[in-house]
Amino acid sequence: MSAAWLAMPEVVLAAASTTSPTASGSLKDAGAKCGIKVGLQSGRQTLQIPEFAQIVTDNFNMLTPGNELKWPRLRPGPDTFDFADPDWMVNFCEANGILVHGHNLCWNSPMSSPSWFKNTLDKSNASHYLTEHITTVMRHYQGRIDSWDVVNEPTVFWSKRSDGLYPGIWLDLLGPTYIDTAFHAAAAADPKALLVLNVYDVEHGTPDHETTRKTTIALLKQLLARGVPIQAVGMESHLDASLPPGGVGLSAFIEQVRDMGLQMLITEMDINDTHTEGDFQTRDEIVAKTYRDYLTQVVPISGAKRVIFWTPTDKWDWLNSTNIPHGERADKTPHRPGLFDDTMGPKLAFGAVRSALGEICASETRR
């Protein structure tokens, strides 16, 4: 790929070379056999690396901008928007036949609060700012972004509230109906986009995850009773290889969501191996099995047609970030959460995911 391509995202990448290690069996081709879009998370900077961009176009047909659509990047000030980076990414995706999943429009985490929130937002204007933001951003990309995480991580098991809602600025200023405000604004701004409530810590067979499953189901019932236009639930699926799988508790949760008439997505899947013992080969085998087992359990019963991976390569491992409280491994070796290694070569996890998608599609075809 030429330097001109890096400056011109509208130029479509050349077809994958026959020498590509994944060209003869890509993830997107495996999913396409039963209508599953296979996505990844990336930022603009990594997409501008030709080798990685080729992996993306070879294997994925959906992409989530990692930070470019969050408030801190889009809103440098209370009266300004900066669309330069997400515009580049959306152009890249459109040029290469890749759908975009928008992440996210509203999140109570301090990581999603621009510095100007502290001295600007209050109870009298918070609804205006939230509605204005969602309306402006979604109309800017109307018809170009396939689905949106409208509200991210609404419930957490560590909440001290009886309803389990994630404490933070929107909840503090607007109360629980901040979710209503966000979804109504989203539905009005782009009626054709899929509107998603994105949840996490519901995937494992632990008491904490069972707590989040229960509070999420209770919240969904309340929101739907109030006429909030939620269309889908995204399960982040940041899995921990050292924790027990979700089992019957997870299956029951998925069935309850589907019984409400909601679609389901897998939105941020990767595997945390912080507490998994063994050398690289052993850990890679465990991570690969975790990917396969989860997908073959969850996708058939959820009917998920969008499966998005958060850490495509070990080269850029968010688990090693000092801002993420997962901690380093006791043996000080790098995490191994990705589908590709730090040299961009496909790992056992890549093969496990491709195999799982093949098995899921074959089973669906037989039904």
Coordinates of C-alpha atoms in Angstrom, one line a residue:
M1 CA 0.0 0.0 0.0
S2 CA 1.3 3.4 -0.9
A3 CA 1.7 6.5 1.1
A4 CA -1.1 8.0 -1.0
W5 CA -3.5 5.3 0.4
L6 CA -2.7 6.4 3.9
A7 CA -3.9 9.9 3.1
M8 CA -6.8 8.8 0.9
P9 CA -9.0 6.4 2.9
E10 CA -11.6 6.5 0.1
V11 CA -9.3 4.4 -2.1
V12 CA -10.4 0.7 -1.8
L13 CA -7.7 -1.7 -0.7
A14 CA -6.5 -4.3 -3.3
A15 CA -7.9 -7.8 -3.0
A16 CA -6.1 -10.0 -0.5
S17 CA -3.0 -11.7 -1.9
T18 CA -3.2 -15.5 -2.3
T19 CA -0.1 -15.5 0.0
S20 CA -2.1 -14.0 2.9
P21 CA -2.2 -16.5 5.7
T22 CA -5.9 -16.0 6.1
A23 CA -7.0 -15.3 2.5
S24 CA -8.3 -18.9 1.9
G25 CA -10.4 -19.0 5.0
S26 CA -11.2 -15.5 6.4
L27 CA -13.4 -14.9 9.4
K28 CA -15.9 -12.8 7.4
D29 CA -16.3 -15.6 4.9
A30 CA -16.9 -18.1 7.7
G31 CA -19.6 -15.9 9.2
A32 CA -21.2 -15.0 5.9
K33 CA -22.4 -18.5 5.4
C34 CA -25.2 -17.8 7.9
G35 CA -25.4 -14.0 7.8
I36 CA -23.0 -13.2 10.7
K37 CA -21.1 -9.9 10.4
V38 CA -17.6 -10.3 12.0
G39 CA -16.1 -7.1 13.4
L40 CA -13.2 -5.7 15.3
Q41 CA -12.3 -2.7 17.3
S42 CA -9.7 -0.3 16.0
G43 CA -8.5 3.2 16.1
R44 CA -7.5 5.5 13.2
Q45 CA -3.8 5.3 14.0
T46 CA -3.7 1.5 13.8
L47 CA -5.8 1.4 10.6
Q48 CA -3.1 3.5 9.0
I49 CA -0.6 0.7 9.4
P50 CA -0.8 -1.1 6.0
E51 CA -0.1 -4.6 7.3
F52 CA -2.9 -4.3 9.9
A53 CA -5.3 -2.6 7.4
Q54 CA -4.9 -5.7 5.2
I55 CA -5.8 -8.0 8.0
V56 CA -8.9 -5.9 8.6
T57 CA -10.1 -5.9 5.0
D58 CA -9.2 -9.6 4.6
N59 CA -11.1 -10.8 7.7
F60 CA -13.7 -8.3 8.9
N61 CA -16.8 -6.7 7.5
M62 CA -17.8 -4.6 10.6
L63 CA -15.7 -2.2 12.6
T64 CA -16.1 -0.3 15.9
P65 CA -14.0 2.9 16.4
G66 CA -12.4 2.4 19.8
N67 CA -12.3 5.9 21.1
E68 CA -13.0 8.2 18.2
L69 CA -16.7 8.4 18.7
K70 CA -16.6 8.9 22.5
W71 CA -17.3 12.2 24.1
P72 CA -13.7 13.1 25.1
R73 CA -12.5 12.8 21.4
L74 CA -15.6 14.3 19.7
R75 CA -16.3 17.2 22.2
P76 CA -13.2 19.3 22.8
G77 CA -15.4 22.0 24.3
P78 CA -19.1 22.4 25.2
D79 CA -19.9 24.1 21.9
T80 CA -17.6 22.2 19.5
F81 CA -17.4 18.9 17.7
D82 CA -14.4 17.3 16.1
F83 CA -15.3 14.7 13.5
A84 CA -11.9 14.5 11.7
D85 CA -10.9 11.1 13.0
P86 CA -14.2 9.3 12.9
D87 CA -14.9 10.8 9.4
W88 CA -11.6 9.2 8.2
M89 CA -12.6 5.8 9.7
V90 CA -16.1 5.8 8.3
N91 CA -14.7 6.7 4.9
F92 CA -12.2 3.9 5.2
C93 CA -15.0 1.4 6.1
E94 CA -17.3 2.5 3.3
A95 CA -14.5 2.3 0.7
N96 CA -13.8 -1.3 1.8
G97 CA -17.3 -2.7 2.3
I98 CA -17.2 -2.6 6.1
L99 CA -20.2 -1.7 8.3
V100 CA -19.6 0.6 11.3
H101 CA -20.8 0.0 14.8
G102 CA -20.9 3.3 16.8
H103 CA -19.5 3.3 20.3
N104 CA -20.8 5.0 22.3
L105 CA -23.2 7.9 22.8
C106 CA -23.7 7.9 26.6
W107 CA -21.7 6.3 29.4
N108 CA -21.4 7.1 33.1
S109 CA -17.7 6.2 33.3
P110 CA -15.3 9.0 34.2
M111 CA -13.3 7.8 31.2
S112 CA -16.1 9.1 29.0
S113 CA -16.4 12.6 30.5
P114 CA -14.5 15.5 28.9
S115 CA -12.8 17.8 31.4
W116 CA -15.3 20.6 30.7
F117 CA -18.2 18.5 32.1
K118 CA -17.2 19.4 35.7
N119 CA -17.7 23.2 35.3
T120 CA -20.5 23.1 32.7
L121 CA -23.0 20.3 33.2
D122 CA -25.7 20.7 35.9
K123 CA -29.3 19.4 36.5
S124 CA -30.8 22.3 34.5
N125 CA -28.8 21.7 31.2
A126 CA -27.7 18.0 31.3
S127 CA -30.7 16.8 29.2
H128 CA -30.0 19.5 26.6
Y129 CA -26.4 18.6 26.3
L130 CA -27.1 14.8 26.1
T131 CA -29.9 15.3 23.5
E132 CA -27.9 17.8 21.4
H133 CA -24.8 15.5 21.4
I134 CA -26.7 12.4 20.3
T135 CA -28.7 14.3 17.7
T136 CA -25.7 16.1 16.2
V137 CA -23.5 13.0 16.1
M138 CA -26.1 10.6 14.7
R139 CA -27.4 13.0 12.1
H140 CA -23.8 13.6 11.0
Y141 CA -23.5 9.9 10.3
Q142 CA -27.1 9.2 9.3
G143 CA -27.3 6.2 7.1
R144 CA -23.6 5.6 7.4
I145 CA -23.4 3.9 10.8
D146 CA -25.2 0.6 11.0
S147 CA -25.7 0.3 14.8
W148 CA -25.0 2.4 17.9
D149 CA -24.3 1.6 21.5
V150 CA -26.6 4.3 22.7
V151 CA -26.1 3.7 26.4
N152 CA -23.0 1.8 27.5
E153 CA -22.7 -0.3 30.6
P154 CA -25.9 0.8 32.4
T155 CA -25.6 -1.7 35.3
V156 CA -22.7 -2.9 37.4
F157 CA -22.6 -5.5 40.1
W158 CA -20.6 -3.2 42.4
S159 CA -23.2 -0.5 42.4
K160 CA -24.5 0.5 45.8
R161 CA -27.9 1.3 44.4
S162 CA -30.7 -1.2 44.7
D163 CA -31.4 -1.0 40.9
G164 CA -27.7 -1.7 40.1
L165 CA -27.3 1.3 37.9
Y166 CA -23.8 2.5 37.1
P167 CA -23.2 5.7 39.2
G168 CA -21.9 8.7 37.3
I169 CA -22.7 12.1 35.9
W170 CA -25.7 11.3 33.8
L171 CA -27.4 9.3 36.5
D172 CA -26.5 12.0 39.1
L173 CA -27.9 14.8 37.1
L174 CA -30.9 13.2 35.3
G175 CA -31.7 10.1 37.3
P176 CA -32.5 6.7 35.8
T177 CA -34.5 8.3 32.9
Y178 CA -31.2 9.5 31.3
I179 CA -31.5 6.2 29.5
D180 CA -34.9 7.2 28.1
T181 CA -33.6 10.5 27.0
A182 CA -30.7 9.0 25.2
F183 CA -32.7 6.4 23.3
H184 CA -35.5 8.7 22.3
A185 CA -33.0 11.2 20.9
A186 CA -31.2 8.4 19.0
A187 CA -34.4 7.1 17.5
A188 CA -35.3 10.5 16.3
A189 CA -31.9 11.3 14.9
D190 CA -31.4 8.1 12.7
P191 CA -34.5 5.9 12.5
K192 CA -32.7 3.3 10.5
A193 CA -29.8 2.6 12.9
L194 CA -30.0 -0.3 15.2
L195 CA -30.2 1.1 18.8
V196 CA -28.2 -1.0 21.3
L197 CA -28.0 -1.1 25.1
N198 CA -24.5 -2.4 25.7
V199 CA -24.0 -4.5 28.9
Y200 CA -21.0 -6.2 30.5
D201 CA -20.2 -8.6 33.4
V202 CA -23.1 -10.8 32.5
E203 CA -21.1 -13.6 30.8
H204 CA -19.5 -15.7 33.5
G205 CA -20.9 -18.2 36.0
T206 CA -20.1 -16.1 39.1
P207 CA -22.3 -14.5 41.8
D208 CA -21.3 -11.0 40.6
H209 CA -22.2 -11.7 37.0
E210 CA -25.5 -13.2 38.1
T211 CA -26.2 -10.0 40.0
T212 CA -25.6 -8.0 36.8
R213 CA -27.8 -10.3 34.8
K214 CA -30.7 -9.9 37.2
T215 CA -30.4 -6.1 37.4
T216 CA -30.1 -5.9 33.6
I217 CA -33.3 -7.9 33.1
A218 CA -35.1 -5.8 35.6
L219 CA -33.9 -2.6 33.9
L220 CA -34.9 -3.9 30.4
K221 CA -38.4 -4.6 31.6
Q222 CA -38.8 -1.2 33.1
L223 CA -37.5 0.6 30.0
L224 CA -39.7 -1.4 27.6
A225 CA -42.7 -0.7 29.8
R226 CA -41.9 3.0 29.5
G227 CA -41.8 2.8 25.8
V228 CA -38.0 3.4 25.5
P229 CA -37.1 2.4 21.9
I230 CA -34.4 -0.2 22.6
Q231 CA -33.9 -2.6 19.8
A232 CA -31.0 -4.7 20.8
V233 CA -28.8 -5.8 23.7
G234 CA -25.0 -6.0 23.2
M235 CA -23.0 -8.3 25.4
E236 CA -19.5 -7.0 25.6
S237 CA -18.0 -10.4 26.3
H238 CA -14.7 -9.4 27.8
L239 CA -14.1 -12.9 29.1
D240 CA -11.7 -14.1 31.8
A241 CA -10.1 -17.5 31.0
S242 CA -9.8 -18.2 34.7
L243 CA -13.5 -17.8 35.5
P244 CA -16.2 -20.4 35.1
P245 CA -18.3 -20.1 31.9
G246 CA -21.8 -18.7 32.1
G247 CA -23.6 -22.0 31.7
V248 CA -27.3 -22.2 32.5
G249 CA -27.4 -18.7 34.1
L250 CA -26.1 -17.1 30.9
S251 CA -28.4 -19.2 28.7
A252 CA -31.4 -18.2 30.8
F253 CA -30.4 -14.5 30.6
I254 CA -30.1 -14.7 26.8
E255 CA -33.5 -16.4 26.5
Q256 CA -35.1 -13.7 28.7
V257 CA -33.7 -11.0 26.5
R258 CA -34.9 -12.7 23.3
D259 CA -38.4 -13.2 24.8
M260 CA -38.6 -9.4 25.1
G261 CA -38.3 -9.2 21.3
L262 CA -34.8 -7.7 21.4
Q263 CA -31.9 -8.6 19.1
M264 CA -28.6 -9.5 20.6
L265 CA -25.0 -8.7 19.6
I266 CA -21.5 -9.7 20.8
T267 CA -19.8 -6.3 20.9
E268 CA -16.4 -6.4 22.5
M269 CA -15.2 -10.0 22.7
D270 CA -11.7 -10.8 24.0
I271 CA -10.1 -13.1 26.5
N272 CA -8.2 -11.9 29.7
D273 CA -5.4 -14.4 30.5
T274 CA -4.0 -12.5 33.5
H275 CA -4.6 -15.3 35.9
T276 CA -4.1 -18.2 33.4
E277 CA -1.0 -20.2 34.2
G278 CA 1.4 -21.7 31.6
D279 CA 3.7 -20.7 28.8
F280 CA 2.5 -19.0 25.6
Q281 CA 1.5 -22.2 23.9
T282 CA -0.5 -23.4 26.9
R283 CA -2.2 -20.1 27.3
D284 CA -2.9 -19.8 23.6
E285 CA -4.7 -23.2 23.7
I286 CA -6.8 -22.1 26.7
V287 CA -7.7 -18.8 25.1
A288 CA -8.6 -20.4 21.8
K289 CA -10.8 -22.9 23.6
T290 CA -12.5 -20.1 25.5
Y291 CA -13.3 -18.3 22.3
R292 CA -14.7 -21.4 20.7
D293 CA -16.8 -22.6 23.7
Y294 CA -18.3 -19.1 24.2
L295 CA -19.2 -18.6 20.6
T296 CA -20.7 -22.0 20.2
Q297 CA -22.8 -21.6 23.3
V298 CA -23.9 -18.0 22.8
V299 CA -24.4 -17.4 19.1
P300 CA -27.0 -20.1 18.4
I301 CA -29.3 -19.3 21.3
S302 CA -28.9 -15.5 21.0
G303 CA -29.3 -15.4 17.3
A304 CA -26.4 -12.8 17.2
K305 CA -25.7 -11.7 13.7
R306 CA -22.9 -9.3 14.7
V307 CA -19.8 -10.6 16.5
I308 CA -17.2 -8.0 17.2
F309 CA -13.7 -8.6 18.7
W310 CA -12.1 -6.0 20.9
T311 CA -8.5 -7.1 20.7
P312 CA -7.7 -8.3 17.2
T313 CA -3.9 -8.5 17.8
D314 CA -1.6 -8.9 20.9
K315 CA 0.4 -6.0 19.5
W316 CA -2.0 -3.5 21.0
D317 CA -3.2 -5.0 24.2
W318 CA -5.5 -2.8 26.2
L319 CA -5.1 -5.1 29.2
N320 CA -1.6 -3.8 29.7
S321 CA -2.8 -0.2 29.9
T322 CA -2.1 1.5 33.2
N323 CA -5.7 2.8 33.1
I324 CA -7.2 -0.6 33.2
P325 CA -7.5 -2.3 36.6
H326 CA -6.8 -5.9 35.4
G327 CA -3.2 -5.8 36.5
E328 CA -0.1 -7.4 35.0
R329 CA 0.5 -11.1 35.0
A330 CA 2.4 -12.5 38.0
D331 CA 5.1 -13.8 35.6
K332 CA 5.4 -10.4 34.0
T333 CA 4.9 -11.8 30.5
P334 CA 2.5 -10.1 28.0
H335 CA -1.2 -10.9 27.9
R336 CA -2.3 -13.0 24.9
P337 CA -5.9 -12.0 24.3
G338 CA -5.9 -11.5 20.5
L339 CA -6.7 -13.4 17.4
F340 CA -3.4 -12.4 15.9
D341 CA 0.0 -12.3 17.6
D342 CA 2.3 -9.3 17.9
T343 CA 3.7 -9.9 14.5
M344 CA 0.2 -10.0 12.9
G345 CA 0.3 -13.8 12.4
P346 CA -2.9 -15.7 13.1
K347 CA -3.0 -17.5 16.4
L348 CA -4.8 -20.6 17.6
A349 CA -7.6 -18.3 18.6
F350 CA -8.1 -17.2 15.0
G351 CA -8.5 -20.9 13.9
A352 CA -10.8 -21.5 16.9
V353 CA -13.1 -18.6 16.0
R354 CA -13.2 -19.5 12.3
S355 CA -14.0 -23.1 13.2
A356 CA -16.7 -22.0 15.7
L357 CA -18.3 -19.8 13.0
G358 CA -18.2 -22.7 10.6
E359 CA -19.8 -25.0 13.0
I360 CA -22.5 -22.5 13.9
C361 CA -23.4 -21.8 10.3
A362 CA -23.4 -25.5 9.4
S363 CA -25.8 -26.2 12.3
E364 CA -28.0 -23.4 11.2
T365 CA -28.1 -24.6 7.7
R366 CA -29.2 -28.1 8.8
R367 CA -32.1 -26.7 10.8

